[in-house]
């Protein structure tokens, strides 16, 4: 059974990695692989498929919680976007210095990705860059910095990146614990590349044709941009607070926040025609949510839980512990792997490999995994959702990114690791 299960999982994983050449959407592959893994478990369970069914239902409770959380958070982000809420920030970036713009874009991306999520933030910032300057080497470098900043900002936030979200919902890290420990290392992941990139930006100016502030404020007032933006940010920030205070799963907090943002929107557009109200409704926002990525994680988690149920992952963990000098080496290698393989599925696999009994909440293992898996994906443009989105929108080639941005991302990755290890040594 183990051999067949591993064959199905490996074949599915390879199909996900080589999505482009084989031209099969990775979501379809992930769903099929996850489902087939459980079919294998049921067929080879010595005539007791009902036991497998009961365990699957138990596991699916965890999966459903994550899916609802992602759906709610994505809907809040889309609601903000419908109201052009992000223009509250982008309209106020007025500098003509490319060097200043580099730091502003990096810092704004870092903060936004921690509050929202790194994929949405990357798309928002690349849209801003397209409005600020024509296509060229400078804009592409800034786009690369956006990828690094988005992944760095998401790494220390429980709602900023799917890797940290998985660990938070799984009980491996606490919201405030992960922020406290990873904030400084995540900042270093961004600051070092910004310093290095600054040398390439001296002497350049932004060619801009931007909207006037008076016109920008009129547009924001018409759509309720500021109100919905502040409501959305407040709602998302309250999600970990609600979980900490009540102990309820995070999806409860995100549902409360979604209702709150929706009520702010409804109140703002109350006196407008029904057709216009519908444009700014939750139903309209849901049509823009990337449901495909939600289903992809469902398939991956089904596969991971099947491997966990078959004790494959625990055996793999024992093998790694016996053959590596320490867990840090393994986690650092996970960071490098995340630049090739989806970081969410890598983190999900480590959750199955190491138990909470051996490594309780806020153990350094989980914190280090969040940092390395969250930021390691920046080293290749295909290594993160933010990178893939910007690759598509900015038409950046794999080799250009490898030559121009990968060294910056690697320097930031190493800086983050060194900062974390020094911080851990000083604190313990």
PDB file of N, CA and C in Angstrom, residues 197-277:
ATOM      1  N   UNK A 197      20.048  46.909  -3.880  1.00  0.00           N
ATOM      2  CA  UNK A 197      19.382  47.441  -5.080  1.00  0.00           C
ATOM      3  C   UNK A 197      19.541  48.958  -5.194  1.00  0.00           C
ATOM      4  N   UNK A 198      19.753  49.628  -4.062  1.00  0.00           N
ATOM      5  CA  UNK A 198      19.889  51.094  -4.068  1.00  0.00           C
ATOM      6  C   UNK A 198      21.037  51.560  -4.953  1.00  0.00           C
ATOM      7  N   UNK A 199      22.101  50.755  -5.032  1.00  0.00           N
ATOM      8  CA  UNK A 199      23.261  51.140  -5.840  1.00  0.00           C
ATOM      9  C   UNK A 199      22.927  51.185  -7.335  1.00  0.00           C
ATOM     10  N   UNK A 200      21.878  50.430  -7.734  1.00  0.00           N
ATOM     11  CA  UNK A 200      21.489  50.415  -9.150  1.00  0.00           C
ATOM     12  C   UNK A 200      20.550  51.553  -9.505  1.00  0.00           C
ATOM     13  N   UNK A 201      20.023  52.249  -8.498  1.00  0.00           N
ATOM     14  CA  UNK A 201      18.956  53.219  -8.723  1.00  0.00           C
ATOM     15  C   UNK A 201      19.415  54.676  -8.722  1.00  0.00           C
ATOM     16  N   UNK A 202      20.653  54.917  -8.367  1.00  0.00           N
ATOM     17  CA  UNK A 202      21.114  56.304  -8.253  1.00  0.00           C
ATOM     18  C   UNK A 202      21.143  56.979  -9.627  1.00  0.00           C
ATOM     19  N   UNK A 203      20.617  58.204  -9.653  1.00  0.00           N
ATOM     20  CA  UNK A 203      20.660  58.999 -10.881  1.00  0.00           C
ATOM     21  C   UNK A 203      19.452  58.849 -11.777  1.00  0.00           C
ATOM     22  N   UNK A 204      18.516  57.949 -11.419  1.00  0.00           N
ATOM     23  CA  UNK A 204      17.323  57.764 -12.240  1.00  0.00           C
ATOM     24  C   UNK A 204      16.147  58.543 -11.655  1.00  0.00           C
ATOM     25  N   UNK A 205      15.240  58.965 -12.541  1.00  0.00           N
ATOM     26  CA  UNK A 205      14.034  59.686 -12.113  1.00  0.00           C
ATOM     27  C   UNK A 205      12.802  58.991 -12.678  1.00  0.00           C
ATOM     28  N   UNK A 206      11.656  59.181 -12.003  1.00  0.00           N
ATOM     29  CA  UNK A 206      10.402  58.573 -12.440  1.00  0.00           C
ATOM     30  C   UNK A 206       9.721  59.472 -13.462  1.00  0.00           C
ATOM     31  N   UNK A 207       9.344  58.889 -14.585  1.00  0.00           N
ATOM     32  CA  UNK A 207       8.538  59.624 -15.566  1.00  0.00           C
ATOM     33  C   UNK A 207       7.088  59.332 -15.237  1.00  0.00           C
ATOM     34  N   UNK A 208       6.391  60.301 -14.675  1.00  0.00           N
ATOM     35  CA  UNK A 208       5.055  59.992 -14.198  1.00  0.00           C
ATOM     36  C   UNK A 208       3.972  60.878 -14.788  1.00  0.00           C
ATOM     37  N   UNK A 209       2.845  60.256 -15.017  1.00  0.00           N
ATOM     38  CA  UNK A 209       1.658  60.991 -15.441  1.00  0.00           C
ATOM     39  C   UNK A 209       0.562  60.540 -14.491  1.00  0.00           C
ATOM     40  N   UNK A 210       0.481  61.194 -13.359  1.00  0.00           N
ATOM     41  CA  UNK A 210      -0.413  60.694 -12.323  1.00  0.00           C
ATOM     42  C   UNK A 210      -1.587  61.634 -12.074  1.00  0.00           C
ATOM     43  N   UNK A 211      -2.588  61.079 -11.440  1.00  0.00           N
ATOM     44  CA  UNK A 211      -3.807  61.809 -11.136  1.00  0.00           C
ATOM     45  C   UNK A 211      -3.506  62.868 -10.067  1.00  0.00           C
ATOM     46  N   UNK A 212      -4.189  64.035 -10.158  1.00  0.00           N
ATOM     47  CA  UNK A 212      -3.989  65.087  -9.155  1.00  0.00           C
ATOM     48  C   UNK A 212      -4.637  64.653  -7.840  1.00  0.00           C
ATOM     49  N   UNK A 213      -4.168  65.202  -6.721  1.00  0.00           N
ATOM     50  CA  UNK A 213      -4.702  64.812  -5.418  1.00  0.00           C
ATOM     51  C   UNK A 213      -6.159  65.190  -5.266  1.00  0.00           C
ATOM     52  N   UNK A 214      -6.545  66.331  -5.834  1.00  0.00           N
ATOM     53  CA  UNK A 214      -7.951  66.765  -5.742  1.00  0.00           C
ATOM     54  C   UNK A 214      -8.858  65.763  -6.446  1.00  0.00           C
ATOM     55  N   UNK A 215      -8.426  65.339  -7.632  1.00  0.00           N
ATOM     56  CA  UNK A 215      -9.213  64.371  -8.392  1.00  0.00           C
ATOM     57  C   UNK A 215      -9.211  63.011  -7.692  1.00  0.00           C
ATOM     58  N   UNK A 216      -8.063  62.656  -7.108  1.00  0.00           N
ATOM     59  CA  UNK A 216      -7.954  61.388  -6.388  1.00  0.00           C
ATOM     60  C   UNK A 216      -8.914  61.346  -5.200  1.00  0.00           C
ATOM     61  N   UNK A 217      -8.994  62.437  -4.457  1.00  0.00           N
ATOM     62  CA  UNK A 217      -9.880  62.486  -3.293  1.00  0.00           C
ATOM     63  C   UNK A 217     -11.347  62.436  -3.699  1.00  0.00           C
ATOM     64  N   UNK A 218     -11.671  63.067  -4.838  1.00  0.00           N
ATOM     65  CA  UNK A 218     -13.058  63.006  -5.340  1.00  0.00           C
ATOM     66  C   UNK A 218     -13.426  61.562  -5.679  1.00  0.00           C
ATOM     67  N   UNK A 219     -12.501  60.868  -6.330  1.00  0.00           N
ATOM     68  CA  UNK A 219     -12.750  59.472  -6.702  1.00  0.00           C
ATOM     69  C   UNK A 219     -12.884  58.592  -5.462  1.00  0.00           C
ATOM     70  N   UNK A 220     -12.035  58.819  -4.465  1.00  0.00           N
ATOM     71  CA  UNK A 220     -12.086  58.037  -3.227  1.00  0.00           C
ATOM     72  C   UNK A 220     -13.398  58.266  -2.484  1.00  0.00           C
ATOM     73  N   UNK A 221     -13.859  59.531  -2.472  1.00  0.00           N
ATOM     74  CA  UNK A 221     -15.103  59.856  -1.773  1.00  0.00           C
ATOM     75  C   UNK A 221     -16.308  59.223  -2.455  1.00  0.00           C
ATOM     76  N   UNK A 222     -16.285  59.201  -3.782  1.00  0.00           N
ATOM     77  CA  UNK A 222     -17.403  58.647  -4.541  1.00  0.00           C
ATOM     78  C   UNK A 222     -17.565  57.145  -4.272  1.00  0.00           C
ATOM     79  N   UNK A 223     -16.455  56.446  -4.146  1.00  0.00           N
ATOM     80  CA  UNK A 223     -16.496  54.995  -3.962  1.00  0.00           C
ATOM     81  C   UNK A 223     -16.452  54.559  -2.497  1.00  0.00           C
ATOM     82  N   UNK A 224     -16.164  55.474  -1.586  1.00  0.00           N
ATOM     83  CA  UNK A 224     -15.998  55.095  -0.187  1.00  0.00           C
ATOM     84  C   UNK A 224     -14.685  54.368   0.040  1.00  0.00           C
ATOM     85  N   UNK A 225     -13.664  54.740  -0.734  1.00  0.00           N
ATOM     86  CA  UNK A 225     -12.378  54.026  -0.711  1.00  0.00           C
ATOM     87  C   UNK A 225     -11.754  53.986   0.676  1.00  0.00           C
ATOM     88  N   UNK A 226     -11.674  55.147   1.323  1.00  0.00           N
ATOM     89  CA  UNK A 226     -11.005  55.220   2.626  1.00  0.00           C
ATOM     90  C   UNK A 226     -11.758  54.424   3.674  1.00  0.00           C
ATOM     91  N   UNK A 227     -13.080  54.577   3.717  1.00  0.00           N
ATOM     92  CA  UNK A 227     -13.892  53.891   4.731  1.00  0.00           C
ATOM     93  C   UNK A 227     -13.741  52.375   4.630  1.00  0.00           C
ATOM     94  N   UNK A 228     -13.855  51.849   3.418  1.00  0.00           N
ATOM     95  CA  UNK A 228     -13.792  50.397   3.233  1.00  0.00           C
ATOM     96  C   UNK A 228     -12.367  49.882   3.444  1.00  0.00           C
ATOM     97  N   UNK A 229     -11.371  50.674   3.023  1.00  0.00           N
ATOM     98  CA  UNK A 229      -9.974  50.271   3.237  1.00  0.00           C
ATOM     99  C   UNK A 229      -9.687  50.146   4.735  1.00  0.00           C
ATOM    100  N   UNK A 230     -10.060  51.153   5.503  1.00  0.00           N
ATOM    101  CA  UNK A 230      -9.811  51.124   6.955  1.00  0.00           C
ATOM    102  C   UNK A 230     -10.601  49.999   7.625  1.00  0.00           C
ATOM    103  N   UNK A 231     -11.853  49.795   7.168  1.00  0.00           N
ATOM    104  CA  UNK A 231     -12.667  48.708   7.732  1.00  0.00           C
ATOM    105  C   UNK A 231     -12.039  47.354   7.425  1.00  0.00           C
ATOM    106  N   UNK A 232     -11.529  47.183   6.194  1.00  0.00           N
ATOM    107  CA  UNK A 232     -10.913  45.917   5.803  1.00  0.00           C
ATOM    108  C   UNK A 232      -9.654  45.627   6.587  1.00  0.00           C
ATOM    109  N   UNK A 233      -8.788  46.627   6.723  1.00  0.00           N
ATOM    110  CA  UNK A 233      -7.542  46.446   7.474  1.00  0.00           C
ATOM    111  C   UNK A 233      -7.855  46.157   8.938  1.00  0.00           C
ATOM    112  N   UNK A 234      -8.789  46.923   9.512  1.00  0.00           N
ATOM    113  CA  UNK A 234      -9.174  46.707  10.909  1.00  0.00           C
ATOM    114  C   UNK A 234      -9.737  45.301  11.093  1.00  0.00           C
ATOM    115  N   UNK A 235     -10.596  44.884  10.168  1.00  0.00           N
ATOM    116  CA  UNK A 235     -11.209  43.559  10.253  1.00  0.00           C
ATOM    117  C   UNK A 235     -10.184  42.443  10.213  1.00  0.00           C
ATOM    118  N   UNK A 236      -9.218  42.543   9.303  1.00  0.00           N
ATOM    119  CA  UNK A 236      -8.206  41.498   9.176  1.00  0.00           C
ATOM    120  C   UNK A 236      -7.266  41.477  10.377  1.00  0.00           C
ATOM    121  N   UNK A 237      -6.940  42.651  10.899  1.00  0.00           N
ATOM    122  CA  UNK A 237      -6.081  42.710  12.080  1.00  0.00           C
ATOM    123  C   UNK A 237      -6.790  42.105  13.300  1.00  0.00           C
ATOM    124  N   UNK A 238      -8.118  42.234  13.334  1.00  0.00           N
ATOM    125  CA  UNK A 238      -8.882  41.706  14.467  1.00  0.00           C
ATOM    126  C   UNK A 238      -9.017  40.183  14.445  1.00  0.00           C
ATOM    127  N   UNK A 239      -8.750  39.550  13.294  1.00  0.00           N
ATOM    128  CA  UNK A 239      -8.911  38.087  13.198  1.00  0.00           C
ATOM    129  C   UNK A 239      -8.046  37.358  14.228  1.00  0.00           C
ATOM    130  N   UNK A 240      -6.724  37.609  14.289  1.00  0.00           N
ATOM    131  CA  UNK A 240      -5.928  36.927  15.326  1.00  0.00           C
ATOM    132  C   UNK A 240      -6.299  37.340  16.747  1.00  0.00           C
ATOM    133  N   UNK A 241      -6.793  38.573  16.903  1.00  0.00           N
ATOM    134  CA  UNK A 241      -7.210  39.031  18.230  1.00  0.00           C
ATOM    135  C   UNK A 241      -8.421  38.222  18.705  1.00  0.00           C
ATOM    136  N   UNK A 242      -9.392  38.031  17.803  1.00  0.00           N
ATOM    137  CA  UNK A 242     -10.600  37.260  18.136  1.00  0.00           C
ATOM    138  C   UNK A 242     -10.235  35.827  18.499  1.00  0.00           C
ATOM    139  N   UNK A 243      -9.309  35.232  17.724  1.00  0.00           N
ATOM    140  CA  UNK A 243      -8.888  33.855  18.017  1.00  0.00           C
ATOM    141  C   UNK A 243      -8.209  33.771  19.377  1.00  0.00           C
ATOM    142  N   UNK A 244      -7.367  34.743  19.689  1.00  0.00           N
ATOM    143  CA  UNK A 244      -6.633  34.726  20.954  1.00  0.00           C
ATOM    144  C   UNK A 244      -7.573  34.888  22.142  1.00  0.00           C
ATOM    145  N   UNK A 245      -8.542  35.784  22.013  1.00  0.00           N
ATOM    146  CA  UNK A 245      -9.465  36.081  23.120  1.00  0.00           C
ATOM    147  C   UNK A 245     -10.467  34.951  23.336  1.00  0.00           C
ATOM    148  N   UNK A 246     -11.016  34.407  22.234  1.00  0.00           N
ATOM    149  CA  UNK A 246     -12.100  33.419  22.343  1.00  0.00           C
ATOM    150  C   UNK A 246     -11.626  31.977  22.266  1.00  0.00           C
ATOM    151  N   UNK A 247     -10.480  31.759  21.607  1.00  0.00           N
ATOM    152  CA  UNK A 247     -10.016  30.394  21.393  1.00  0.00           C
ATOM    153  C   UNK A 247     -10.711  29.698  20.243  1.00  0.00           C
ATOM    154  N   UNK A 248     -11.610  30.407  19.546  1.00  0.00           N
ATOM    155  CA  UNK A 248     -12.331  29.824  18.407  1.00  0.00           C
ATOM    156  C   UNK A 248     -11.424  29.771  17.176  1.00  0.00           C
ATOM    157  N   UNK A 249     -11.744  28.904  16.201  1.00  0.00           N
ATOM    158  CA  UNK A 249     -10.929  28.824  14.975  1.00  0.00           C
ATOM    159  C   UNK A 249     -10.881  30.163  14.248  1.00  0.00           C
ATOM    160  N   UNK A 250      -9.808  30.438  13.510  1.00  0.00           N
ATOM    161  CA  UNK A 250      -9.659  31.733  12.828  1.00  0.00           C
ATOM    162  C   UNK A 250     -10.758  32.067  11.832  1.00  0.00           C
ATOM    163  N   UNK A 251     -11.424  31.030  11.257  1.00  0.00           N
ATOM    164  CA  UNK A 251     -12.447  31.358  10.259  1.00  0.00           C
ATOM    165  C   UNK A 251     -13.639  32.086  10.872  1.00  0.00           C
ATOM    166  N   UNK A 252     -13.856  31.921  12.173  1.00  0.00           N
ATOM    167  CA  UNK A 252     -14.929  32.670  12.838  1.00  0.00           C
ATOM    168  C   UNK A 252     -14.598  34.162  12.809  1.00  0.00           C
ATOM    169  N   UNK A 253     -13.365  34.496  13.144  1.00  0.00           N
ATOM    170  CA  UNK A 253     -12.945  35.896  13.113  1.00  0.00           C
ATOM    171  C   UNK A 253     -13.018  36.493  11.734  1.00  0.00           C
ATOM    172  N   UNK A 254     -12.631  35.729  10.710  1.00  0.00           N
ATOM    173  CA  UNK A 254     -12.645  36.264   9.357  1.00  0.00           C
ATOM    174  C   UNK A 254     -14.077  36.445   8.854  1.00  0.00           C
ATOM    175  N   UNK A 255     -14.998  35.581   9.287  1.00  0.00           N
ATOM    176  CA  UNK A 255     -16.407  35.741   8.896  1.00  0.00           C
ATOM    177  C   UNK A 255     -17.013  36.989   9.547  1.00  0.00           C
ATOM    178  N   UNK A 256     -16.674  37.214  10.817  1.00  0.00           N
ATOM    179  CA  UNK A 256     -17.133  38.432  11.500  1.00  0.00           C
ATOM    180  C   UNK A 256     -16.584  39.666  10.791  1.00  0.00           C
ATOM    181  N   UNK A 257     -15.311  39.617  10.427  1.00  0.00           N
ATOM    182  CA  UNK A 257     -14.668  40.753   9.747  1.00  0.00           C
ATOM    183  C   UNK A 257     -15.271  40.991   8.373  1.00  0.00           C
ATOM    184  N   UNK A 258     -15.564  39.914   7.647  1.00  0.00           N
ATOM    185  CA  UNK A 258     -16.195  40.046   6.328  1.00  0.00           C
ATOM    186  C   UNK A 258     -17.558  40.720   6.443  1.00  0.00           C
ATOM    187  N   UNK A 259     -18.346  40.308   7.452  1.00  0.00           N
ATOM    188  CA  UNK A 259     -19.661  40.923   7.662  1.00  0.00           C
ATOM    189  C   UNK A 259     -19.510  42.407   8.012  1.00  0.00           C
ATOM    190  N   UNK A 260     -18.515  42.725   8.828  1.00  0.00           N
ATOM    191  CA  UNK A 260     -18.273  44.114   9.240  1.00  0.00           C
ATOM    192  C   UNK A 260     -17.921  44.991   8.035  1.00  0.00           C
ATOM    193  N   UNK A 261     -17.001  44.515   7.196  1.00  0.00           N
ATOM    194  CA  UNK A 261     -16.601  45.288   6.006  1.00  0.00           C
ATOM    195  C   UNK A 261     -17.790  45.454   5.064  1.00  0.00           C
ATOM    196  N   UNK A 262     -18.562  44.385   4.912  1.00  0.00           N
ATOM    197  CA  UNK A 262     -19.740  44.443   4.038  1.00  0.00           C
ATOM    198  C   UNK A 262     -20.765  45.465   4.545  1.00  0.00           C
ATOM    199  N   UNK A 263     -20.960  45.516   5.864  1.00  0.00           N
ATOM    200  CA  UNK A 263     -21.903  46.480   6.443  1.00  0.00           C
ATOM    201  C   UNK A 263     -21.437  47.920   6.223  1.00  0.00           C
ATOM    202  N   UNK A 264     -20.133  48.155   6.336  1.00  0.00           N
ATOM    203  CA  UNK A 264     -19.588  49.492   6.055  1.00  0.00           C
ATOM    204  C   UNK A 264     -19.862  49.877   4.611  1.00  0.00           C
ATOM    205  N   UNK A 265     -19.659  48.924   3.703  1.00  0.00           N
ATOM    206  CA  UNK A 265     -19.908  49.171   2.274  1.00  0.00           C
ATOM    207  C   UNK A 265     -21.389  49.444   2.010  1.00  0.00           C
ATOM    208  N   UNK A 266     -22.259  48.616   2.592  1.00  0.00           N
ATOM    209  CA  UNK A 266     -23.711  48.778   2.401  1.00  0.00           C
ATOM    210  C   UNK A 266     -24.162  50.147   2.907  1.00  0.00           C
ATOM    211  N   UNK A 267     -23.675  50.531   4.080  1.00  0.00           N
ATOM    212  CA  UNK A 267     -24.050  51.822   4.657  1.00  0.00           C
ATOM    213  C   UNK A 267     -23.600  52.985   3.765  1.00  0.00           C
ATOM    214  N   UNK A 268     -22.408  52.860   3.165  1.00  0.00           N
ATOM    215  CA  UNK A 268     -21.884  53.946   2.330  1.00  0.00           C
ATOM    216  C   UNK A 268     -22.693  54.107   1.051  1.00  0.00           C
ATOM    217  N   UNK A 269     -23.169  53.001   0.494  1.00  0.00           N
ATOM    218  CA  UNK A 269     -23.883  53.054  -0.791  1.00  0.00           C
ATOM    219  C   UNK A 269     -25.405  52.932  -0.617  1.00  0.00           C
ATOM    220  N   UNK A 270     -25.877  53.145   0.617  1.00  0.00           N
ATOM    221  CA  UNK A 270     -27.291  52.903   0.927  1.00  0.00           C
ATOM    222  C   UNK A 270     -28.260  53.656   0.010  1.00  0.00           C
ATOM    223  N   UNK A 271     -27.934  54.903  -0.328  1.00  0.00           N
ATOM    224  CA  UNK A 271     -28.872  55.751  -1.076  1.00  0.00           C
ATOM    225  C   UNK A 271     -28.684  55.675  -2.591  1.00  0.00           C
ATOM    226  N   UNK A 272     -27.806  54.801  -3.042  1.00  0.00           N
ATOM    227  CA  UNK A 272     -27.532  54.693  -4.483  1.00  0.00           C
ATOM    228  C   UNK A 272     -28.487  53.687  -5.131  1.00  0.00           C
ATOM    229  N   UNK A 273     -28.626  53.723  -6.454  1.00  0.00           N
ATOM    230  CA  UNK A 273     -29.485  52.751  -7.153  1.00  0.00           C
ATOM    231  C   UNK A 273     -29.029  51.317  -6.900  1.00  0.00           C
ATOM    232  N   UNK A 274     -29.957  50.369  -6.986  1.00  0.00           N
ATOM    233  CA  UNK A 274     -29.674  48.971  -6.695  1.00  0.00           C
ATOM    234  C   UNK A 274     -28.558  48.412  -7.578  1.00  0.00           C
ATOM    235  N   UNK A 275     -28.547  48.817  -8.829  1.00  0.00           N
ATOM    236  CA  UNK A 275     -27.527  48.332  -9.762  1.00  0.00           C
ATOM    237  C   UNK A 275     -26.124  48.716  -9.295  1.00  0.00           C
ATOM    238  N   UNK A 276     -25.989  49.935  -8.772  1.00  0.00           N
ATOM    239  CA  UNK A 276     -24.688  50.396  -8.286  1.00  0.00           C
ATOM    240  C   UNK A 276     -24.328  49.711  -6.971  1.00  0.00           C
ATOM    241  N   UNK A 277     -25.351  49.473  -6.125  1.00  0.00           N
ATOM    242  CA  UNK A 277     -25.094  48.746  -4.872  1.00  0.00           C
ATOM    243  C   UNK A 277     -24.531  47.352  -5.162  1.00  0.00           C
TER     244      UNK A 277
END
